[in-house]
PDB file of C-alpha atoms in Angstrom:
ATOM      1  CA  UNK A   1       0.038   0.001   0.033  1.00 51.00           C
ATOM      2  CA  UNK A   2       2.799   2.404   0.884  1.00 52.00           C
ATOM      3  CA  UNK A   3       4.543   1.830  -2.418  1.00 59.00           C
ATOM      4  CA  UNK A   4       1.305   2.758  -4.232  1.00 62.00           C
ATOM      5  CA  UNK A   5       0.643   5.895  -2.221  1.00 60.00           C
ATOM      6  CA  UNK A   6       4.038   7.423  -2.682  1.00 64.00           C
ATOM      7  CA  UNK A   7       3.441   7.809  -6.388  1.00 70.00           C
ATOM      8  CA  UNK A   8       0.271   9.905  -5.962  1.00 82.00           C
ATOM      9  CA  UNK A   9      -0.799  13.104  -4.279  1.00 83.00           C
ATOM     10  CA  UNK A  10      -1.630  13.189  -0.558  1.00 85.00           C
ATOM     11  CA  UNK A  11      -5.208  14.272  -1.239  1.00 86.00           C
ATOM     12  CA  UNK A  12      -5.615  11.291  -3.535  1.00 90.00           C
ATOM     13  CA  UNK A  13      -4.940   8.771  -0.768  1.00 90.00           C
ATOM     14  CA  UNK A  14      -8.613   8.343   0.316  1.00 92.00           C
ATOM     15  CA  UNK A  15      -9.499   7.428  -3.277  1.00 94.00           C
ATOM     16  CA  UNK A  16      -6.530   5.056  -3.493  1.00 93.00           C
ATOM     17  CA  UNK A  17      -7.681   3.333  -0.328  1.00 92.00           C
ATOM     18  CA  UNK A  18     -11.190   3.000  -1.782  1.00 96.00           C
ATOM     19  CA  UNK A  19      -9.808   1.371  -4.928  1.00 96.00           C
ATOM     20  CA  UNK A  20      -7.697  -0.997  -2.898  1.00 93.00           C
ATOM     21  CA  UNK A  21     -10.849  -1.891  -0.980  1.00 96.00           C
ATOM     22  CA  UNK A  22     -12.658  -2.574  -4.247  1.00 97.00           C
ATOM     23  CA  UNK A  23      -9.861  -4.913  -5.460  1.00 96.00           C
ATOM     24  CA  UNK A  24      -9.857  -6.808  -2.174  1.00 95.00           C
ATOM     25  CA  UNK A  25     -13.682  -7.224  -2.457  1.00 97.00           C
ATOM     26  CA  UNK A  26     -13.306  -8.719  -5.948  1.00 97.00           C
ATOM     27  CA  UNK A  27     -10.513 -11.035  -4.666  1.00 95.00           C
ATOM     28  CA  UNK A  28     -12.612 -12.168  -1.651  1.00 96.00           C
ATOM     29  CA  UNK A  29     -15.914 -12.646  -3.463  1.00 95.00           C
ATOM     30  CA  UNK A  30     -14.445 -13.568  -6.861  1.00 94.00           C
ATOM     31  CA  UNK A  31     -17.142 -11.484  -8.539  1.00 95.00           C
ATOM     32  CA  UNK A  32     -17.139  -8.131 -10.361  1.00 97.00           C
ATOM     33  CA  UNK A  33     -17.270  -4.766  -8.699  1.00 97.00           C
ATOM     34  CA  UNK A  34     -18.954  -1.793 -10.461  1.00 98.00           C
ATOM     35  CA  UNK A  35     -17.790   1.799  -9.621  1.00 98.00           C
ATOM     36  CA  UNK A  36     -19.479   5.104  -9.978  1.00 97.00           C
ATOM     37  CA  UNK A  37     -18.469   7.510 -12.782  1.00 98.00           C
ATOM     38  CA  UNK A  38     -14.801   8.337 -12.505  1.00 96.00           C
ATOM     39  CA  UNK A  39     -12.873  11.195 -14.111  1.00 92.00           C
ATOM     40  CA  UNK A  40      -9.677  10.553 -16.159  1.00 90.00           C
ATOM     41  CA  UNK A  41      -7.274  10.991 -13.234  1.00 90.00           C
ATOM     42  CA  UNK A  42      -9.307   8.609 -11.087  1.00 94.00           C
ATOM     43  CA  UNK A  43      -9.338   6.081 -13.897  1.00 94.00           C
ATOM     44  CA  UNK A  44      -5.467   6.415 -14.204  1.00 91.00           C
ATOM     45  CA  UNK A  45      -5.172   5.686 -10.445  1.00 92.00           C
ATOM     46  CA  UNK A  46      -7.585   2.756 -10.711  1.00 95.00           C
ATOM     47  CA  UNK A  47      -5.695   1.238 -13.683  1.00 93.00           C
ATOM     48  CA  UNK A  48      -2.349   1.546 -11.781  1.00 90.00           C
ATOM     49  CA  UNK A  49      -3.778  -0.313  -8.747  1.00 92.00           C
ATOM     50  CA  UNK A  50      -5.881  -2.913 -10.564  1.00 93.00           C
ATOM     51  CA  UNK A  51      -3.109  -3.938 -12.959  1.00 86.00           C
ATOM     52  CA  UNK A  52      -0.785  -4.360  -9.932  1.00 81.00           C
ATOM     53  CA  UNK A  53      -3.338  -6.732  -8.328  1.00 85.00           C
ATOM     54  CA  UNK A  54      -3.651  -9.238 -11.231  1.00 86.00           C
ATOM     55  CA  UNK A  55      -7.340  -8.401 -11.736  1.00 95.00           C
ATOM     56  CA  UNK A  56      -8.928  -6.969 -14.889  1.00 96.00           C
ATOM     57  CA  UNK A  57     -10.993  -3.892 -15.482  1.00 97.00           C
ATOM     58  CA  UNK A  58     -13.095  -2.288 -18.234  1.00 97.00           C
ATOM     59  CA  UNK A  59     -14.751   1.063 -18.554  1.00 97.00           C
ATOM     60  CA  UNK A  60     -17.958   2.443 -20.206  1.00 97.00           C
ATOM     61  CA  UNK A  61     -19.514   5.916 -20.413  1.00 95.00           C
ATOM     62  CA  UNK A  62     -22.023   5.405 -23.196  1.00 92.00           C
ATOM     63  CA  UNK A  63     -20.876   8.311 -25.439  1.00 91.00           C
ATOM     64  CA  UNK A  64     -18.115   8.264 -27.986  1.00 87.00           C
ATOM     65  CA  UNK A  65     -14.857   9.085 -26.216  1.00 86.00           C
ATOM     66  CA  UNK A  66     -16.413   9.869 -22.842  1.00 90.00           C
ATOM     67  CA  UNK A  67     -14.528  11.761 -20.222  1.00 90.00           C
ATOM     68  CA  UNK A  68     -16.346  10.293 -17.207  1.00 94.00           C
ATOM     69  CA  UNK A  69     -16.842   6.501 -17.114  1.00 97.00           C
ATOM     70  CA  UNK A  70     -17.916   3.717 -14.824  1.00 98.00           C
ATOM     71  CA  UNK A  71     -15.307   1.001 -14.257  1.00 98.00           C
ATOM     72  CA  UNK A  72     -15.886  -2.709 -13.730  1.00 98.00           C
ATOM     73  CA  UNK A  73     -13.231  -4.552 -11.811  1.00 98.00           C
ATOM     74  CA  UNK A  74     -13.415  -8.310 -12.408  1.00 97.00           C
ATOM     75  CA  UNK A  75     -11.512 -11.625 -12.012  1.00 95.00           C
ATOM     76  CA  UNK A  76      -9.838 -13.061 -15.115  1.00 91.00           C
ATOM     77  CA  UNK A  77     -12.618 -15.674 -15.721  1.00 93.00           C
ATOM     78  CA  UNK A  78     -15.225 -12.934 -16.219  1.00 95.00           C
ATOM     79  CA  UNK A  79     -16.275 -11.490 -19.599  1.00 95.00           C
ATOM     80  CA  UNK A  80     -17.952  -8.077 -19.164  1.00 95.00           C
ATOM     81  CA  UNK A  81     -20.892  -6.976 -21.265  1.00 96.00           C
ATOM     82  CA  UNK A  82     -22.339  -3.480 -21.771  1.00 94.00           C
ATOM     83  CA  UNK A  83     -25.281  -4.179 -19.498  1.00 95.00           C
ATOM     84  CA  UNK A  84     -22.890  -4.853 -16.586  1.00 97.00           C
ATOM     85  CA  UNK A  85     -22.119  -1.090 -16.421  1.00 98.00           C
ATOM     86  CA  UNK A  86     -25.670  -0.120 -15.723  1.00 97.00           C
ATOM     87  CA  UNK A  87     -25.536   3.205 -17.572  1.00 96.00           C
ATOM     88  CA  UNK A  88     -28.714   5.045 -18.723  1.00 95.00           C
ATOM     89  CA  UNK A  89     -28.707   7.933 -21.139  1.00 95.00           C
ATOM     90  CA  UNK A  90     -31.361  10.649 -20.922  1.00 94.00           C
ATOM     91  CA  UNK A  91     -32.395  13.313 -23.336  1.00 92.00           C
ATOM     92  CA  UNK A  92     -33.611  16.596 -21.934  1.00 89.00           C
ATOM     93  CA  UNK A  93     -36.702  18.044 -23.626  1.00 83.00           C
ATOM     94  CA  UNK A  94     -36.794  21.877 -23.296  1.00 80.00           C
ATOM     95  CA  UNK A  95     -38.243  24.767 -25.292  1.00 77.00           C
ATOM     96  CA  UNK A  96     -35.125  25.431 -27.399  1.00 73.00           C
ATOM     97  CA  UNK A  97     -36.836  28.333 -29.168  1.00 74.00           C
ATOM     98  CA  UNK A  98     -37.180  30.258 -25.935  1.00 76.00           C
ATOM     99  CA  UNK A  99     -34.137  29.218 -23.887  1.00 77.00           C
ATOM    100  CA  UNK A 100     -30.526  28.265 -24.187  1.00 80.00           C
ATOM    101  CA  UNK A 101     -29.263  25.427 -22.046  1.00 81.00           C
ATOM    102  CA  UNK A 102     -25.557  25.156 -21.127  1.00 83.00           C
ATOM    103  CA  UNK A 103     -23.487  22.342 -19.673  1.00 85.00           C
ATOM    104  CA  UNK A 104     -23.341  24.095 -16.273  1.00 86.00           C
ATOM    105  CA  UNK A 105     -27.162  24.559 -16.183  1.00 90.00           C
ATOM    106  CA  UNK A 106     -27.764  20.787 -16.475  1.00 91.00           C
ATOM    107  CA  UNK A 107     -24.912  19.971 -14.068  1.00 91.00           C
ATOM    108  CA  UNK A 108     -26.259  22.443 -11.515  1.00 92.00           C
ATOM    109  CA  UNK A 109     -29.814  21.218 -11.806  1.00 93.00           C
ATOM    110  CA  UNK A 110     -28.804  17.519 -11.297  1.00 94.00           C
ATOM    111  CA  UNK A 111     -26.555  18.324  -8.316  1.00 93.00           C
ATOM    112  CA  UNK A 112     -29.321  20.483  -6.758  1.00 94.00           C
ATOM    113  CA  UNK A 113     -31.338  17.334  -6.443  1.00 94.00           C
ATOM    114  CA  UNK A 114     -28.747  15.972  -4.066  1.00 94.00           C
ATOM    115  CA  UNK A 115     -27.249  13.567  -6.590  1.00 94.00           C
ATOM    116  CA  UNK A 116     -23.529  12.885  -6.085  1.00 94.00           C
ATOM    117  CA  UNK A 117     -21.247  13.612  -9.024  1.00 93.00           C
ATOM    118  CA  UNK A 118     -20.170   9.990  -9.198  1.00 95.00           C
ATOM    119  CA  UNK A 119     -23.752   9.070 -10.180  1.00 96.00           C
ATOM    120  CA  UNK A 120     -23.730  10.691 -13.576  1.00 94.00           C
ATOM    121  CA  UNK A 121     -21.291  10.964 -16.379  1.00 95.00           C
ATOM    122  CA  UNK A 122     -20.888  13.202 -19.437  1.00 94.00           C
ATOM    123  CA  UNK A 123     -23.282  15.873 -20.489  1.00 92.00           C
ATOM    124  CA  UNK A 124     -23.510  16.485 -24.254  1.00 91.00           C
ATOM    125  CA  UNK A 125     -25.109  19.395 -26.006  1.00 86.00           C
ATOM    126  CA  UNK A 126     -25.534  19.928 -29.732  1.00 82.00           C
ATOM    127  CA  UNK A 127     -27.959  21.808 -31.959  1.00 78.00           C
ATOM    128  CA  UNK A 128     -30.616  22.306 -29.220  1.00 78.00           C
ATOM    129  CA  UNK A 129     -30.379  18.697 -28.045  1.00 83.00           C
ATOM    130  CA  UNK A 130     -29.131  17.868 -24.556  1.00 87.00           C
ATOM    131  CA  UNK A 131     -28.218  14.401 -23.267  1.00 92.00           C
ATOM    132  CA  UNK A 132     -26.449  12.988 -20.192  1.00 94.00           C
ATOM    133  CA  UNK A 133     -25.372   9.599 -18.853  1.00 95.00           C
ATOM    134  CA  UNK A 134     -26.444   8.447 -15.364  1.00 96.00           C
ATOM    135  CA  UNK A 135     -26.204   5.401 -13.257  1.00 97.00           C
ATOM    136  CA  UNK A 136     -29.210   3.248 -13.935  1.00 96.00           C
ATOM    137  CA  UNK A 137     -30.229   3.127 -10.270  1.00 95.00           C
ATOM    138  CA  UNK A 138     -30.910   6.868 -10.360  1.00 95.00           C
ATOM    139  CA  UNK A 139     -33.168   6.961 -13.441  1.00 93.00           C
ATOM    140  CA  UNK A 140     -36.587   6.744 -11.668  1.00 94.00           C
ATOM    141  CA  UNK A 141     -35.532   9.453  -9.253  1.00 95.00           C
ATOM    142  CA  UNK A 142     -34.492  11.712 -12.130  1.00 94.00           C
ATOM    143  CA  UNK A 143     -37.602  11.255 -14.206  1.00 92.00           C
ATOM    144  CA  UNK A 144     -39.704  12.204 -11.156  1.00 94.00           C
ATOM    145  CA  UNK A 145     -37.601  15.133  -9.918  1.00 95.00           C
ATOM    146  CA  UNK A 146     -35.684  16.779 -12.805  1.00 93.00           C
ATOM    147  CA  UNK A 147     -38.562  18.825 -14.005  1.00 91.00           C
ATOM    148  CA  UNK A 148     -36.993  22.245 -14.438  1.00 89.00           C
ATOM    149  CA  UNK A 149     -33.757  23.877 -15.430  1.00 87.00           C
ATOM    150  CA  UNK A 150     -33.597  27.452 -14.202  1.00 80.00           C
ATOM    151  CA  UNK A 151     -37.111  28.808 -14.620  1.00 80.00           C
ATOM    152  CA  UNK A 152     -38.086  26.588 -17.480  1.00 82.00           C
ATOM    153  CA  UNK A 153     -39.969  23.359 -17.285  1.00 87.00           C
ATOM    154  CA  UNK A 154     -38.108  20.375 -18.861  1.00 87.00           C
ATOM    155  CA  UNK A 155     -38.788  16.663 -19.277  1.00 87.00           C
ATOM    156  CA  UNK A 156     -36.213  13.916 -19.273  1.00 90.00           C
ATOM    157  CA  UNK A 157     -36.631  10.763 -21.348  1.00 91.00           C
ATOM    158  CA  UNK A 158     -34.565   7.630 -21.455  1.00 93.00           C
ATOM    159  CA  UNK A 159     -32.832   7.083 -24.841  1.00 92.00           C
ATOM    160  CA  UNK A 160     -33.561   3.472 -25.942  1.00 83.00           C
ATOM    161  CA  UNK A 161     -31.167   3.353 -28.879  1.00 82.00           C
ATOM    162  CA  UNK A 162     -27.440   4.094 -28.973  1.00 77.00           C
ATOM    163  CA  UNK A 163     -27.944   5.312 -32.463  1.00 81.00           C
ATOM    164  CA  UNK A 164     -29.680   8.401 -31.030  1.00 86.00           C
ATOM    165  CA  UNK A 165     -26.640   9.467 -28.928  1.00 88.00           C
ATOM    166  CA  UNK A 166     -25.000  12.722 -29.761  1.00 84.00           C
ATOM    167  CA  UNK A 167     -21.747  11.984 -31.596  1.00 84.00           C
ATOM    168  CA  UNK A 168     -19.292  14.716 -30.748  1.00 72.00           C
ATOM    169  CA  UNK A 169     -15.780  13.400 -30.750  1.00 61.00           C
ATOM    170  CA  UNK A 170     -13.487  15.878 -29.035  1.00 67.00           C
ATOM    171  CA  UNK A 171     -10.443  16.938 -31.007  1.00 78.00           C
ATOM    172  CA  UNK A 172      -7.232  17.296 -28.900  1.00 85.00           C
ATOM    173  CA  UNK A 173      -4.160  18.806 -30.629  1.00 91.00           C
ATOM    174  CA  UNK A 174      -1.045  17.223 -29.284  1.00 94.00           C
ATOM    175  CA  UNK A 175       1.853  19.473 -28.227  1.00 94.00           C
ATOM    176  CA  UNK A 176       5.215  18.840 -26.677  1.00 95.00           C
ATOM    177  CA  UNK A 177       6.163  21.053 -23.757  1.00 96.00           C
ATOM    178  CA  UNK A 178       9.425  21.207 -21.983  1.00 96.00           C
ATOM    179  CA  UNK A 179       9.260  22.600 -18.471  1.00 96.00           C
ATOM    180  CA  UNK A 180      11.563  22.934 -15.464  1.00 95.00           C
ATOM    181  CA  UNK A 181       9.191  21.362 -12.951  1.00 94.00           C
ATOM    182  CA  UNK A 182       5.653  19.905 -12.699  1.00 95.00           C
ATOM    183  CA  UNK A 183       4.481  22.914 -10.569  1.00 96.00           C
ATOM    184  CA  UNK A 184       1.100  24.241 -11.669  1.00 96.00           C
ATOM    185  CA  UNK A 185       2.319  27.766 -12.283  1.00 96.00           C
ATOM    186  CA  UNK A 186       5.225  26.503 -14.383  1.00 96.00           C
ATOM    187  CA  UNK A 187       2.903  24.393 -16.580  1.00 97.00           C
ATOM    188  CA  UNK A 188       0.285  27.183 -16.911  1.00 97.00           C
ATOM    189  CA  UNK A 189       2.996  29.572 -18.095  1.00 97.00           C
ATOM    190  CA  UNK A 190       4.004  27.187 -20.807  1.00 96.00           C
ATOM    191  CA  UNK A 191       0.559  26.269 -21.857  1.00 96.00           C
ATOM    192  CA  UNK A 192      -0.634  29.820 -22.380  1.00 95.00           C
ATOM    193  CA  UNK A 193       2.782  31.150 -23.375  1.00 95.00           C
ATOM    194  CA  UNK A 194       2.918  33.868 -20.742  1.00 95.00           C
ATOM    195  CA  UNK A 195       5.427  35.116 -18.038  1.00 95.00           C
ATOM    196  CA  UNK A 196       5.515  33.018 -14.923  1.00 93.00           C
ATOM    197  CA  UNK A 197       4.231  36.089 -12.886  1.00 95.00           C
ATOM    198  CA  UNK A 198       1.004  36.161 -14.934  1.00 96.00           C
ATOM    199  CA  UNK A 199       0.615  32.354 -14.551  1.00 96.00           C
ATOM    200  CA  UNK A 200       0.937  32.713 -10.765  1.00 96.00           C
ATOM    201  CA  UNK A 201      -1.862  35.361 -10.875  1.00 96.00           C
ATOM    202  CA  UNK A 202      -4.093  33.011 -12.888  1.00 96.00           C
ATOM    203  CA  UNK A 203      -3.614  30.317 -10.332  1.00 96.00           C
ATOM    204  CA  UNK A 204      -3.989  32.492  -7.302  1.00 96.00           C
ATOM    205  CA  UNK A 205      -7.114  34.116  -8.662  1.00 95.00           C
ATOM    206  CA  UNK A 206      -8.986  30.850  -9.023  1.00 95.00           C
ATOM    207  CA  UNK A 207      -8.704  30.826 -12.834  1.00 95.00           C
ATOM    208  CA  UNK A 208      -7.305  27.292 -13.034  1.00 96.00           C
ATOM    209  CA  UNK A 209      -8.978  24.002 -12.405  1.00 94.00           C
ATOM    210  CA  UNK A 210      -7.326  20.589 -12.268  1.00 93.00           C
ATOM    211  CA  UNK A 211      -9.717  17.723 -12.712  1.00 89.00           C
ATOM    212  CA  UNK A 212     -12.654  20.077 -12.279  1.00 84.00           C
ATOM    213  CA  UNK A 213     -11.378  21.282  -8.928  1.00 87.00           C
ATOM    214  CA  UNK A 214     -10.071  24.913  -8.469  1.00 91.00           C
ATOM    215  CA  UNK A 215      -6.374  24.789  -7.531  1.00 93.00           C
ATOM    216  CA  UNK A 216      -4.993  28.109  -6.302  1.00 93.00           C
ATOM    217  CA  UNK A 217      -1.672  26.900  -4.967  1.00 94.00           C
ATOM    218  CA  UNK A 218       1.065  27.674  -7.450  1.00 93.00           C
ATOM    219  CA  UNK A 219       3.295  24.837  -6.116  1.00 94.00           C
ATOM    220  CA  UNK A 220       0.549  22.186  -6.723  1.00 94.00           C
ATOM    221  CA  UNK A 221       2.167  19.385  -8.785  1.00 93.00           C
ATOM    222  CA  UNK A 222       0.435  18.138 -11.942  1.00 94.00           C
ATOM    223  CA  UNK A 223       0.599  14.573 -13.068  1.00 91.00           C
ATOM    224  CA  UNK A 224      -0.331  12.230 -15.886  1.00 90.00           C
ATOM    225  CA  UNK A 225      -3.968  12.172 -16.984  1.00 89.00           C
ATOM    226  CA  UNK A 226      -4.711  15.469 -15.263  1.00 92.00           C
ATOM    227  CA  UNK A 227      -7.150  17.725 -17.083  1.00 92.00           C
ATOM    228  CA  UNK A 228      -6.626  21.500 -16.697  1.00 94.00           C
ATOM    229  CA  UNK A 229      -9.137  24.220 -17.379  1.00 93.00           C
ATOM    230  CA  UNK A 230      -7.650  27.716 -17.627  1.00 95.00           C
ATOM    231  CA  UNK A 231     -10.279  30.355 -17.829  1.00 93.00           C
ATOM    232  CA  UNK A 232     -10.017  32.324 -21.019  1.00 92.00           C
ATOM    233  CA  UNK A 233      -7.510  29.915 -22.557  1.00 94.00           C
ATOM    234  CA  UNK A 234      -9.306  26.567 -22.823  1.00 91.00           C
ATOM    235  CA  UNK A 235      -8.754  22.933 -21.683  1.00 91.00           C
ATOM    236  CA  UNK A 236      -5.629  20.900 -21.703  1.00 95.00           C
ATOM    237  CA  UNK A 237      -4.725  17.369 -20.628  1.00 93.00           C
ATOM    238  CA  UNK A 238      -1.418  15.797 -19.614  1.00 94.00           C
ATOM    239  CA  UNK A 239      -1.273  12.852 -21.921  1.00 93.00           C
ATOM    240  CA  UNK A 240       2.039  11.543 -20.698  1.00 92.00           C
ATOM    241  CA  UNK A 241       5.306  12.447 -19.016  1.00 92.00           C
ATOM    242  CA  UNK A 242       7.877  11.685 -21.761  1.00 93.00           C
ATOM    243  CA  UNK A 243      11.051  11.843 -19.602  1.00 90.00           C
ATOM    244  CA  UNK A 244      13.799  14.337 -19.115  1.00 93.00           C
ATOM    245  CA  UNK A 245      16.196  16.303 -21.384  1.00 92.00           C
ATOM    246  CA  UNK A 246      19.941  16.388 -21.012  1.00 91.00           C
ATOM    247  CA  UNK A 247      19.530  19.583 -19.038  1.00 91.00           C
ATOM    248  CA  UNK A 248      17.100  17.781 -16.718  1.00 93.00           C
ATOM    249  CA  UNK A 249      13.988  19.548 -18.035  1.00 94.00           C
ATOM    250  CA  UNK A 250      10.757  17.538 -18.087  1.00 95.00           C
ATOM    251  CA  UNK A 251       9.083  16.726 -21.416  1.00 95.00           C
ATOM    252  CA  UNK A 252       5.288  16.554 -21.379  1.00 95.00           C
ATOM    253  CA  UNK A 253       2.956  15.425 -24.139  1.00 96.00           C
ATOM    254  CA  UNK A 254       0.002  17.807 -23.798  1.00 96.00           C
ATOM    255  CA  UNK A 255      -3.451  17.625 -25.529  1.00 93.00           C
ATOM    256  CA  UNK A 256      -5.167  20.927 -26.233  1.00 92.00           C
ATOM    257  CA  UNK A 257      -8.959  20.868 -26.898  1.00 87.00           C
ATOM    258  CA  UNK A 258      -9.656  22.502 -30.227  1.00 79.00           C
TER     259      UNK A 258
END
């Protein structure tokens, strides 16, 4: 356990312990374990731990190239099927002629119902159509209670066919960055091509999120699979740490959302 924890951040330790508990449950019961919806960093941690345990895992988030997915941890004898992930996709019916719905509107309305973020996945919007993935056990509750977004009445309906899902593949442009350290301010300065002093101000003024959480400490260390949102500059993800240069600089493969 100690050897696993030392490779990750201190504030990730509770999640690491949860994943270790899941793997032990699978080993003890010899049956699969289904998780809630996990973000890319959590999936990276899960994959590191599960692969070290000798178990297998698979992920599913319904949409094409989903960001948030449920994971199924299972013994080597098991062959997972789509139904095992228990993911339901809803469409949101709203008066598109009279209102505009954004990602944050749907996110806020779902969370206002007291639903934990791990219970629903990606939210997709395109051409007046809104869809979101949710854990199947929440679908009856959502149909009964998600009746408005803002001041407008809405209706949610389960999507029966995968053919009806919004296909919106995200396009990430890959870039190679060379930085002196994995500090957040150092990476932000490289990503937006600005002086470090400005990068520090962006971080300290709550303009930077890492994995959807505001991080305002400039010395915070980024890692593989982290997703950064920099207000006014877009979204980035740390695809991989490629090693070091002869001058001991760190090479990162970065994806920038186009």
